[in-house]
Coordinates of C-alpha atoms in Angstrom, one line a residue:
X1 CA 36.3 -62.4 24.6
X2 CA 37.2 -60.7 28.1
X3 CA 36.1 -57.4 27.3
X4 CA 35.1 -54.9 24.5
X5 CA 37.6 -52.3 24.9
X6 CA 41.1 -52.8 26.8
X7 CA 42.5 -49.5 27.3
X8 CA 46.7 -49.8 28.7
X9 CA 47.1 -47.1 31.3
X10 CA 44.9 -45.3 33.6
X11 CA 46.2 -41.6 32.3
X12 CA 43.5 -38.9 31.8
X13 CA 43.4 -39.5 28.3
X14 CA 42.7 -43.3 28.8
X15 CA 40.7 -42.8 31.7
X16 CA 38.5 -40.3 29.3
X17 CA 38.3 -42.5 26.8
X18 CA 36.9 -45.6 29.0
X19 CA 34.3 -43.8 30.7
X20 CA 32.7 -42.7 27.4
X21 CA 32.9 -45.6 26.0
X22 CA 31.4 -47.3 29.1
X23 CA 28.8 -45.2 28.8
X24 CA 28.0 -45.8 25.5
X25 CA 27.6 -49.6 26.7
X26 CA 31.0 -50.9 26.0
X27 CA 32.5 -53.7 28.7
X28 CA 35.7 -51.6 29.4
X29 CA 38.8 -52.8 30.8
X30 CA 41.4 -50.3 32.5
X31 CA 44.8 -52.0 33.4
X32 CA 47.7 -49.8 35.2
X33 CA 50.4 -50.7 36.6
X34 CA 50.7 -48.2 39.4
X35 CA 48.6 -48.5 42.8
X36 CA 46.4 -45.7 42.3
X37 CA 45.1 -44.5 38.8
X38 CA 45.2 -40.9 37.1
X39 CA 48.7 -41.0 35.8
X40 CA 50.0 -37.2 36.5
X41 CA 46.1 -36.2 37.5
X42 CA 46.4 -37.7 40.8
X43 CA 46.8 -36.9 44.5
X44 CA 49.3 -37.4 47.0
X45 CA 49.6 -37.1 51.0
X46 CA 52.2 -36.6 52.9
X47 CA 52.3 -36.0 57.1
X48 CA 48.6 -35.2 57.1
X49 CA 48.8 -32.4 53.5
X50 CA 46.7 -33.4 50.5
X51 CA 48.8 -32.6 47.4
X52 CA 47.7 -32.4 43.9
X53 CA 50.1 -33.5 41.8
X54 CA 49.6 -31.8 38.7
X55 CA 46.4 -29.6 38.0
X56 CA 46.9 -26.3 37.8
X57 CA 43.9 -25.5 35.9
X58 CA 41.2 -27.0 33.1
X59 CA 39.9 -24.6 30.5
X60 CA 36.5 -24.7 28.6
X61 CA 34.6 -25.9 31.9
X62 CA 32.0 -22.9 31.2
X63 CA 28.5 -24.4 29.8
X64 CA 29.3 -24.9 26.0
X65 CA 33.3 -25.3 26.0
X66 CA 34.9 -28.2 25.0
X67 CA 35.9 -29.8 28.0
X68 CA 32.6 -29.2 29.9
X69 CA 30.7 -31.3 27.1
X70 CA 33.0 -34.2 26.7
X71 CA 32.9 -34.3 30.3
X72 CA 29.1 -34.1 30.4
X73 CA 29.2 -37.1 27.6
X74 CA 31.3 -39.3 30.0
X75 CA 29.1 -39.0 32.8
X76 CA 31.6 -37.1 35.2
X77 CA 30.4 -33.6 34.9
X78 CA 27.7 -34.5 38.4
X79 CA 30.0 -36.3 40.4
X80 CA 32.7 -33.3 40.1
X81 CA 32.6 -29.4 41.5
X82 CA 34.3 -26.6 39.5
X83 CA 35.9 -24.3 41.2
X84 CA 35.6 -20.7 38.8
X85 CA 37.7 -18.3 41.0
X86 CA 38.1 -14.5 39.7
X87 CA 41.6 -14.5 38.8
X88 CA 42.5 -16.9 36.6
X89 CA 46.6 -16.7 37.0
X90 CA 49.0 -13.6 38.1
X91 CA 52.5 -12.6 36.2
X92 CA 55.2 -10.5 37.4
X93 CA 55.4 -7.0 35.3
X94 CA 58.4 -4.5 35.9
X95 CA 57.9 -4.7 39.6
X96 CA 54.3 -5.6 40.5
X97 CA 52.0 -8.4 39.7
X98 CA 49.2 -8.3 37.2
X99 CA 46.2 -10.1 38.2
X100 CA 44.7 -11.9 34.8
X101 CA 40.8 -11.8 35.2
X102 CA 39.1 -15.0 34.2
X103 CA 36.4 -13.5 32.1
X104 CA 37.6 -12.3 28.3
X105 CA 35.9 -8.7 28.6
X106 CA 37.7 -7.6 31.3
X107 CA 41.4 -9.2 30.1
X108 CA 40.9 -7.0 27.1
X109 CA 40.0 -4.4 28.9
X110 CA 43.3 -4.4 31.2
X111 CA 45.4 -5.0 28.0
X112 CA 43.6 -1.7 27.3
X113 CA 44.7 0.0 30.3
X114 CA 48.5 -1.5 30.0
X115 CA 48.6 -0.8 26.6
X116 CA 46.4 2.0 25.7
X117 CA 48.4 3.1 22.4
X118 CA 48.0 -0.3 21.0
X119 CA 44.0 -0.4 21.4
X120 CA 43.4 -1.2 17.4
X121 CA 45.6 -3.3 17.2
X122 CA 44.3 -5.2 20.4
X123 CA 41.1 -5.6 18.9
X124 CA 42.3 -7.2 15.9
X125 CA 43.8 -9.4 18.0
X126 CA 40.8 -10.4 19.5
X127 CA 38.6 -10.3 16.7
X128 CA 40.7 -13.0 14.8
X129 CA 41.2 -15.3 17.6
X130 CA 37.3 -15.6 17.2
X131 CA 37.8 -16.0 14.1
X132 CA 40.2 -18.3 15.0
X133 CA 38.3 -20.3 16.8
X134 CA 35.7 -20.5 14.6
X135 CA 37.9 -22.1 12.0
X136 CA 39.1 -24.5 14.4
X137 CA 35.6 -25.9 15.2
X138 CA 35.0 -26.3 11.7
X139 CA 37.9 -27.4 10.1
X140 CA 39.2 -30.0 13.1
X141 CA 35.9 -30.8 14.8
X142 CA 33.2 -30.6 12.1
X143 CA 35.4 -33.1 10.0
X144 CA 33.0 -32.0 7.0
X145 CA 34.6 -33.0 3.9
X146 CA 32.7 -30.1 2.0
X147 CA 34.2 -27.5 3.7
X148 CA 37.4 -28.2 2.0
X149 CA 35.9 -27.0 -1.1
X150 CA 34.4 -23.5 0.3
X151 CA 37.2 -22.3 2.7
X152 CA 36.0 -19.0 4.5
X153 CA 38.0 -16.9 6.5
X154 CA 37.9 -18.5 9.5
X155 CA 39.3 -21.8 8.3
X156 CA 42.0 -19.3 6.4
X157 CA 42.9 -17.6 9.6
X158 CA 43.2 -21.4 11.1
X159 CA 45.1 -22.8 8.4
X160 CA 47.3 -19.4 8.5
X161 CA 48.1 -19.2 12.3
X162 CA 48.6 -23.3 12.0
X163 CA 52.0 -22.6 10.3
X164 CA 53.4 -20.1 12.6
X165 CA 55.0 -19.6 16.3
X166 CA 53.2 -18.1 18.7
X167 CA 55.6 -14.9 18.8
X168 CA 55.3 -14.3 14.9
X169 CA 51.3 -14.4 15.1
X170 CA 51.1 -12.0 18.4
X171 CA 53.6 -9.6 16.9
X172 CA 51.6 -9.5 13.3
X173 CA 49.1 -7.7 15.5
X174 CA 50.9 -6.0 18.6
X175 CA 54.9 -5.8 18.0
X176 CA 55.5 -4.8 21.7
X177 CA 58.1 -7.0 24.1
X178 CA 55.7 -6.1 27.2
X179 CA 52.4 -6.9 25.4
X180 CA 54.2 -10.5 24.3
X181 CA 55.5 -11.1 27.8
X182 CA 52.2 -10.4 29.2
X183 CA 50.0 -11.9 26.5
X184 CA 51.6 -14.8 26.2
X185 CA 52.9 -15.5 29.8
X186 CA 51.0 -19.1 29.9
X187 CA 53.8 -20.4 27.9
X188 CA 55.3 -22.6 30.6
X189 CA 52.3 -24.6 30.6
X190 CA 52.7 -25.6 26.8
X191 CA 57.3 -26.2 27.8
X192 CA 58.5 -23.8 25.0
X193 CA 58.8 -20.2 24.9
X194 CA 56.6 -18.2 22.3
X195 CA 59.0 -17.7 19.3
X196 CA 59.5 -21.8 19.4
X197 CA 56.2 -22.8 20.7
X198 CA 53.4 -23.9 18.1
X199 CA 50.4 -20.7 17.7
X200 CA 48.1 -23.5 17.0
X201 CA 49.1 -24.8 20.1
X202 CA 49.3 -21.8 22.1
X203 CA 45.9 -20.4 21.0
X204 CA 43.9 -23.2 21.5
X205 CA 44.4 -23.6 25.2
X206 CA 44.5 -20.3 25.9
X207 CA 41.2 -19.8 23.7
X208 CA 39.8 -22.5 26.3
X209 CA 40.9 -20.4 29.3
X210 CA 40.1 -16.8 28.5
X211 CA 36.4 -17.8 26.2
X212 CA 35.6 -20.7 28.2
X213 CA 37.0 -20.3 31.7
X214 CA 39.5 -21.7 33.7
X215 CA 38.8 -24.4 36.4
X216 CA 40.1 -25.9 39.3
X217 CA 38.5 -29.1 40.8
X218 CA 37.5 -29.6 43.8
X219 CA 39.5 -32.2 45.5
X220 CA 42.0 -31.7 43.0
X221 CA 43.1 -34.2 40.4
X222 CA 42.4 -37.1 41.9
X223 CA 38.5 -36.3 42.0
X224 CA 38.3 -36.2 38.4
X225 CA 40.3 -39.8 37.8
X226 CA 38.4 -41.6 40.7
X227 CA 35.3 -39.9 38.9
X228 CA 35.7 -41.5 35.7
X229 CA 36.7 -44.9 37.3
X230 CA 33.5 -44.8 39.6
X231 CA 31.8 -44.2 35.6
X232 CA 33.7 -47.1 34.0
X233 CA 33.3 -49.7 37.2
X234 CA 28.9 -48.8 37.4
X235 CA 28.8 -49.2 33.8
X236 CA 30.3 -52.7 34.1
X237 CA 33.5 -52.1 33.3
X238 CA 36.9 -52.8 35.4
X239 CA 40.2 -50.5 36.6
X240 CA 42.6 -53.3 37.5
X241 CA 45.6 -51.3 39.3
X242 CA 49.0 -53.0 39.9
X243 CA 48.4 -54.8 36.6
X244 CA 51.6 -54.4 34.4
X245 CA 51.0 -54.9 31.0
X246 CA 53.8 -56.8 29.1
X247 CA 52.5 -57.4 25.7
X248 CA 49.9 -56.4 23.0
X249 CA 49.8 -59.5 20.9
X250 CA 48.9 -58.9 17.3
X251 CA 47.8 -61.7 15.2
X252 CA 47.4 -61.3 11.3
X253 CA 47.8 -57.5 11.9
X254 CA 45.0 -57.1 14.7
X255 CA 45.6 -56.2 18.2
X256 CA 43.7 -59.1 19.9
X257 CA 44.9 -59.3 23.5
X258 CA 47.0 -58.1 26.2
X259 CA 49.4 -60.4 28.6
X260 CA 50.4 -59.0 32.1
X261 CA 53.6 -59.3 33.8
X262 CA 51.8 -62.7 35.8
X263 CA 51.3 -64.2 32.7
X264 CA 47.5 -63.9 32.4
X265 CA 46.2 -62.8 28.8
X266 CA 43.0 -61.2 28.3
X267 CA 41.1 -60.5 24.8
X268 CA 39.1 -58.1 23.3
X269 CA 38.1 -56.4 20.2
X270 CA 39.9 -53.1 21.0
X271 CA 43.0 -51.7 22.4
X272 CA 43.2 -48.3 23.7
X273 CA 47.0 -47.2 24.6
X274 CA 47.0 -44.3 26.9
X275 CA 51.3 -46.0 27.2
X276 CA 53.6 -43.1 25.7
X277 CA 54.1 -45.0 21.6
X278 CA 57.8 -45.8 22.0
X279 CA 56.8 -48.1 24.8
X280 CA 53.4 -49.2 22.6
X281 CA 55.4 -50.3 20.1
X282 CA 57.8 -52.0 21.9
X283 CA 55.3 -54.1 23.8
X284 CA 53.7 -55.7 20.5
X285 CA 54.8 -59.2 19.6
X286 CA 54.7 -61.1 16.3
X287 CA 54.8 -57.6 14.5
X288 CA 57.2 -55.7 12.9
X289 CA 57.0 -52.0 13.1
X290 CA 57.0 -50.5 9.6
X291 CA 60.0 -48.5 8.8
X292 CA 58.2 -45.2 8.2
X293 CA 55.7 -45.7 11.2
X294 CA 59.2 -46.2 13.3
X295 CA 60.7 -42.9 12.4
X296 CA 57.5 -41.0 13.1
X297 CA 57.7 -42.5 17.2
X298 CA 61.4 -41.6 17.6
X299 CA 62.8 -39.1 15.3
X300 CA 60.6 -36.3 17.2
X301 CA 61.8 -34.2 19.1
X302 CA 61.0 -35.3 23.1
X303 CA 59.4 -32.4 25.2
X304 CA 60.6 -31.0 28.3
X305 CA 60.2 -31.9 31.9
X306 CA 59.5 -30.5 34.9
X307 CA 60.8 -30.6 38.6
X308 CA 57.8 -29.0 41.2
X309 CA 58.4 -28.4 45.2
X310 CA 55.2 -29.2 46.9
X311 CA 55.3 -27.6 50.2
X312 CA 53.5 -27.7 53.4
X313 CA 53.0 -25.0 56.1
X314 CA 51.0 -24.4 59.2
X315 CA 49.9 -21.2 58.5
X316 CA 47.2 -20.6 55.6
X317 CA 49.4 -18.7 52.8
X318 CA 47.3 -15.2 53.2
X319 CA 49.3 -14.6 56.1
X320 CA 52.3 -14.6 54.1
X321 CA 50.6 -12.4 51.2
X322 CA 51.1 -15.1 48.9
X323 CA 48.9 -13.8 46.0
X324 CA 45.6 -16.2 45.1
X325 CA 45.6 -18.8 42.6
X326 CA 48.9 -19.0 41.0
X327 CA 52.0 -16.6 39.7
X328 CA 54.2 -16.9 36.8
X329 CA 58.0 -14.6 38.0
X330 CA 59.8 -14.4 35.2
X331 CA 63.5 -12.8 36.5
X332 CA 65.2 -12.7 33.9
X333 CA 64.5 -10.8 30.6
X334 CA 62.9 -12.6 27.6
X335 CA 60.6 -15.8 28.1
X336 CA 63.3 -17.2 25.0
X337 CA 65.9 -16.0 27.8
X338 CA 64.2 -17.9 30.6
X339 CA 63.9 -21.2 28.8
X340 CA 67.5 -21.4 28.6
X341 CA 68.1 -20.7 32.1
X342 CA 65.5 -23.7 33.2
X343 CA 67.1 -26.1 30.5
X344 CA 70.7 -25.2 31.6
X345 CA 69.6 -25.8 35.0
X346 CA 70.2 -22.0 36.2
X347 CA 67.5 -23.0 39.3
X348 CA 68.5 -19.1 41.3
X349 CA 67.4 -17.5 38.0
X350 CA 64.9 -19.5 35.7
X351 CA 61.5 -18.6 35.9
X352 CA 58.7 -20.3 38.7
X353 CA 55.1 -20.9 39.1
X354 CA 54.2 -20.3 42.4
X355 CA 50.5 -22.3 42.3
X356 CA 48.5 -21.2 46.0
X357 CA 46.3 -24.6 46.5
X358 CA 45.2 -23.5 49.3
X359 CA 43.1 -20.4 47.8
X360 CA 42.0 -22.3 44.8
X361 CA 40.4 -24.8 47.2
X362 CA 39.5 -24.2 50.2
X363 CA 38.5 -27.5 51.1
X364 CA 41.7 -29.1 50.0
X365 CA 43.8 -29.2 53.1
X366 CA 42.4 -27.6 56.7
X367 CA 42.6 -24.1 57.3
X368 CA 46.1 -23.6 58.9
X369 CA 47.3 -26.3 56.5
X370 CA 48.6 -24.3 54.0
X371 CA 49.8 -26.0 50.4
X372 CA 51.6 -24.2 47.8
X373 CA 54.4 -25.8 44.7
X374 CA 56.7 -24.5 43.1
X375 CA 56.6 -25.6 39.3
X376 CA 59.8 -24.6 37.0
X377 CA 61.1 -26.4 33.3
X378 CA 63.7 -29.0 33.7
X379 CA 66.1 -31.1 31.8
X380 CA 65.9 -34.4 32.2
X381 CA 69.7 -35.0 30.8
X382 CA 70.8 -32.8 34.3
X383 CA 69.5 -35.3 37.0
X384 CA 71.9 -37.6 38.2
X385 CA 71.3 -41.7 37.6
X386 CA 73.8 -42.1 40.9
X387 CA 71.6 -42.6 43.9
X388 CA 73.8 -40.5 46.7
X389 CA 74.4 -37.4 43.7
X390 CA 70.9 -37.6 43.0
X391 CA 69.8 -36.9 46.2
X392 CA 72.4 -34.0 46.7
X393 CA 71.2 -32.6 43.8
X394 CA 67.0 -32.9 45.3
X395 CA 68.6 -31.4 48.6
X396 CA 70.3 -28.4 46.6
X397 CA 67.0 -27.5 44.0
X398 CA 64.6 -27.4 46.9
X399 CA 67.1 -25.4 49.5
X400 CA 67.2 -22.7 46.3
X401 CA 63.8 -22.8 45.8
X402 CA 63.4 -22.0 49.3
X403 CA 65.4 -19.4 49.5
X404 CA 63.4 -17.9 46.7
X405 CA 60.5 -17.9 48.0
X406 CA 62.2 -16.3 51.1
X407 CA 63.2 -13.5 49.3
X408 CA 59.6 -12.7 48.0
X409 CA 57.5 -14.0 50.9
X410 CA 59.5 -13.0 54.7
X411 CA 59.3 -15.5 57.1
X412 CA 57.9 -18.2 54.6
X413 CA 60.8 -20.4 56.0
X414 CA 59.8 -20.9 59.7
X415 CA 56.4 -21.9 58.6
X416 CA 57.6 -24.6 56.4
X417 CA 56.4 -28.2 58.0
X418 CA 56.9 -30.7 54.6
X419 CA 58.9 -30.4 51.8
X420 CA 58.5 -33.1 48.8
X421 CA 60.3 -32.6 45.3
X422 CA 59.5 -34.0 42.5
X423 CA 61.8 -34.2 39.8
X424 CA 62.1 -35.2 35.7
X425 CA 63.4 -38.5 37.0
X426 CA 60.2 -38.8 39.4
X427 CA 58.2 -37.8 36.6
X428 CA 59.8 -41.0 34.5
X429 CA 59.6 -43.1 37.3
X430 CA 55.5 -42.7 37.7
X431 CA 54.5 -42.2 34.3
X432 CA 57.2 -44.6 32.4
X433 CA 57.3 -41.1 29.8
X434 CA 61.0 -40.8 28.2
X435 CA 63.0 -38.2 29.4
X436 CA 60.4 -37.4 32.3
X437 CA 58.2 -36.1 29.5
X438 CA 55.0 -34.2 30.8
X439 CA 53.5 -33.2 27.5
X440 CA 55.0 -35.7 25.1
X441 CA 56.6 -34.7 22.0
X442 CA 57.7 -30.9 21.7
X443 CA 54.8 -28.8 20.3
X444 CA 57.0 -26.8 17.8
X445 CA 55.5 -26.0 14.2
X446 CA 56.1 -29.6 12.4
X447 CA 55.3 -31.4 15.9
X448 CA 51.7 -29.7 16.3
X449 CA 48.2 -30.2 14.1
X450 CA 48.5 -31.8 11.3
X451 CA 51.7 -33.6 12.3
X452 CA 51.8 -34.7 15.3
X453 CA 51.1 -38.5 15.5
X454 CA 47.7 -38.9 14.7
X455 CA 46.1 -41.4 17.1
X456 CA 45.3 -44.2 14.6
X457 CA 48.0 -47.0 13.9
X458 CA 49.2 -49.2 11.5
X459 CA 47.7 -52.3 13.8
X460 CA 44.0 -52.6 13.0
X461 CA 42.2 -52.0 16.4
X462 CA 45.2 -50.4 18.1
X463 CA 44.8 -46.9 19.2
X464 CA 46.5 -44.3 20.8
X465 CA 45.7 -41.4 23.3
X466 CA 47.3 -38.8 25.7
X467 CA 49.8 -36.1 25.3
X468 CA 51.5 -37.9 22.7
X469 CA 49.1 -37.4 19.9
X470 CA 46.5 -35.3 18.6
X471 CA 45.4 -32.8 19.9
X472 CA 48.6 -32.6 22.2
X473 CA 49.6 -32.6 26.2
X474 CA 48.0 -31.0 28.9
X475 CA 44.7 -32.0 30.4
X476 CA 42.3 -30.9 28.0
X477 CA 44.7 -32.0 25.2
X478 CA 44.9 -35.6 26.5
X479 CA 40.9 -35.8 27.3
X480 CA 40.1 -35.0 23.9
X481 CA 42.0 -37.4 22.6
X482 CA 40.6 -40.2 24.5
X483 CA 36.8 -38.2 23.4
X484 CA 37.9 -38.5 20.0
X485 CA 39.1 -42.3 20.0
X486 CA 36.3 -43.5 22.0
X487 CA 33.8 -41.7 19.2
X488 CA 36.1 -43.1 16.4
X489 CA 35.3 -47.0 17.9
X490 CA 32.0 -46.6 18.6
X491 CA 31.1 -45.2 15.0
X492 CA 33.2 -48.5 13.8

């Protein structure tokens, strides 16, 4: 046998769940197909600017959260530096920006001061998103049997928000349209708007964030992959990049080995598939997929893509005031209003997230090297497959999102040295995801929790990980799945 554990895809989901189980003595084996590994948490250069492709943030980094202990499990947490800046993200209100702190005492506090008629209510809030959180830790990550049987109000309050949109669980405690535009302005990250977007999904992140601290790393994205694979590769293990996987061969319904696109095969005991499933599934030979199994990889409902600007300037981005860390302008009324100006591919009106690398690491790019990105929701369905349209249309989005910028930052134009886009079809092209998918299926209601593909299969020793499965997209999402599968094979 070649190795242990084979895990298909160097994502941060497979990348988490290699390193822990390297660590817990397992020979791992990482094979990707692309040239560098991370999936979307890489880094990219361009003319002399350091890029991070996709990190925006991690919650629950503070001692005690979520992400800082599995982290701490896979042997990364020392060979990475968090960044824990002040603000933790900005949002355009009626006119001016509000700075979100990034400490829970004095966010409630400034929902106090916005909202000082709705103080009781605001509270409540609070008080059962603890409550909230409590039931989450016992009812998903306790995984006691027992406490089916003596349900207390916290896994109630779970169970309760678990069946509800993020809109009709913030209104049940604060019916005000500025309070829901403010509260729940992270909803980009998560690709739906609040009265379509999963509370369970919504809450848990944001719980992360505003109990646990948001994050940035230094070095960006790319730190924390290269990180796990310097874990994986002294533990014995191997990440074999430009190494296309063609087939997971099944025999007698066990996964048993892998065969690459040069024809060599290598066994092992386990396979981890950090692959989006459709693709999983259609990799495996001598199996038939099960009917039922079928249906629950492609009758869900796909989530959204993104397109992002990354942009380079030779000025540091404080001498154009653009505001620290990263700003969510919403233009145009509702976020349910917004969505369907990004989806119908309204780029001069859809919202933007204007992420400032520059002030959320210092040490990214030099001094006068300024790096900022312009993040927005995309439709996949609106990018052309024609090569010379395609690249009219790339020429068109980034001359808009210019001139947006423009109009909120003066003289942000002449200062612009590189311009790179990156589109839904760029995101398909990297990551193989359908659609350009950047947090797998939709996390509606009936996509979320309890049903959303769970990361065991029907193959004996085939598992699954990412933003595809439990828990759901997103970097913390997709780390604790690959936590939770790694766990699940070593208690085997």
């Amino acid at each position: 046998m070649d190795f242990d554990v084979i895990v298909l895809g160097s994502g941060i989901g497979g990348l988490t769940c290699a390193s822990r189980l390297s660590k817990l003595g397992f020979k791992v084996g990482v094979f990707e197909k692309h040239y560098i590994p991370g999936g979307y948490a890489t880094n990219f250069k361009r003319r002399g600017y350091n890029f991070d492709v996709s990190l925006h943030g991690i919650g629950a980094l503070d001692e005690g959260g979520n992400t800082h202990n599995i982290l701490n499990h896979c042997g990364v947490l020392d060979k990475i530096t968090p960044i824990k800046n002040d603000i933790a993200y900005s949002v355009s209100y009626k006119g001016k920006l509000i700075d979100i702190p990034n400490d829970l005492s004095l966010y409630k506090n400034l929902l106090f001061e916005l909202f000082p008629n709705e103080i009781k209510n605001i509270e409540k809030l609070f008080k059962d998103i603890t409550k909230f959180n409590r039931g989450f830790e016992k009812f998903i990550l306790d995984k006691n049997s027992s406490i089916l049987k003596k349900i207390n109000i916290d896994c109630l309050t779970f169970i309760k928000w678990s069946e509800k949109t993020t809109d009709e669980v913030v209104r049940s405690y604060v019916d005000n349209d500025d309070f829901v535009y403010i509260f729940t302005s992270l909803w980009p990250y998560y690709g739906l708007p609040p009265k379509q977007l999963s509370a369970l999904y919504y809450f848990i992140p944001w719980i992360s964030y505003h109990m646990y601290g948001k994050y940035y790393i230094k070095g960006g994205a790319q730190k924390l992959s290269d990180s796990m694979v310097e874990v994986i590769t002294e533990n014995g293990g191997s990440v074999n990049l430009r190494s296309e996987v063609t087939s997971i061969n099944i025999e007698d319904n066990k996964a048993k080995s892998i065969t690459l696109k040069n024809g060599e095969v290598f066994t092992t005991k386990y396979i981890v598939s950090n692959i989006n499933p459709i693709d999983t599934f259609n990799m495996t030979k001598n199996y038939t997929v099960p009917t039922k199994y079928k249906n629950k990889i492609s009758s869900p409902t796909i989530g959204c893509s993104l397109s992002q600007l990354y942009i380079g300037l030779d000025c540091n981005p404080k001498e154009l005031n653009i505001p620290v860390e990263e700003v969510f302008y919403f233009d145009a009324g509702t976020p349910e209003e917004d969505y369907e100006l990004s989806i119908k591919a309204n780029y001069k009106e859809c919202g933007i997230l204007v992420t400032n690398y520059s002030s959320m690491d210092e040490s990214l790019n030099e001094y006068n090297k300024g790096v900022i990105t312009v993040t927005l929701i995309d439709n996949y369905a609106h990018w052309s497959k024609d090569r010379s349209e395609y690249a009219m249309q790339k020429e068109s989005l980034t001359n808009i999102l210019i001139d947006r910028l423009e109009e909120k930052f003066p003289g942000i134009k002449s200062h612009i040295k590189v311009t790179e886009l990156g589109t839904p079809r760029t995101m398909e092209r990297y990551t193989n995801n359908p659609n350009g998918a950047v947090y797998g299926y939709s996390q509606t209601i009936k996509q979320a929790g309890r049903y959303r593909l769970s990361t065991d299969t029907p193959i004996e020793n085939l598992f699954l990980v990412g933003a595809w499965v439990n828990p759901g997209g997103g970097y913390e999402g997709s780390i604790s799945s690959g936590m939770m599968v790694a766990q699940h094979i070593f208690n085997k």
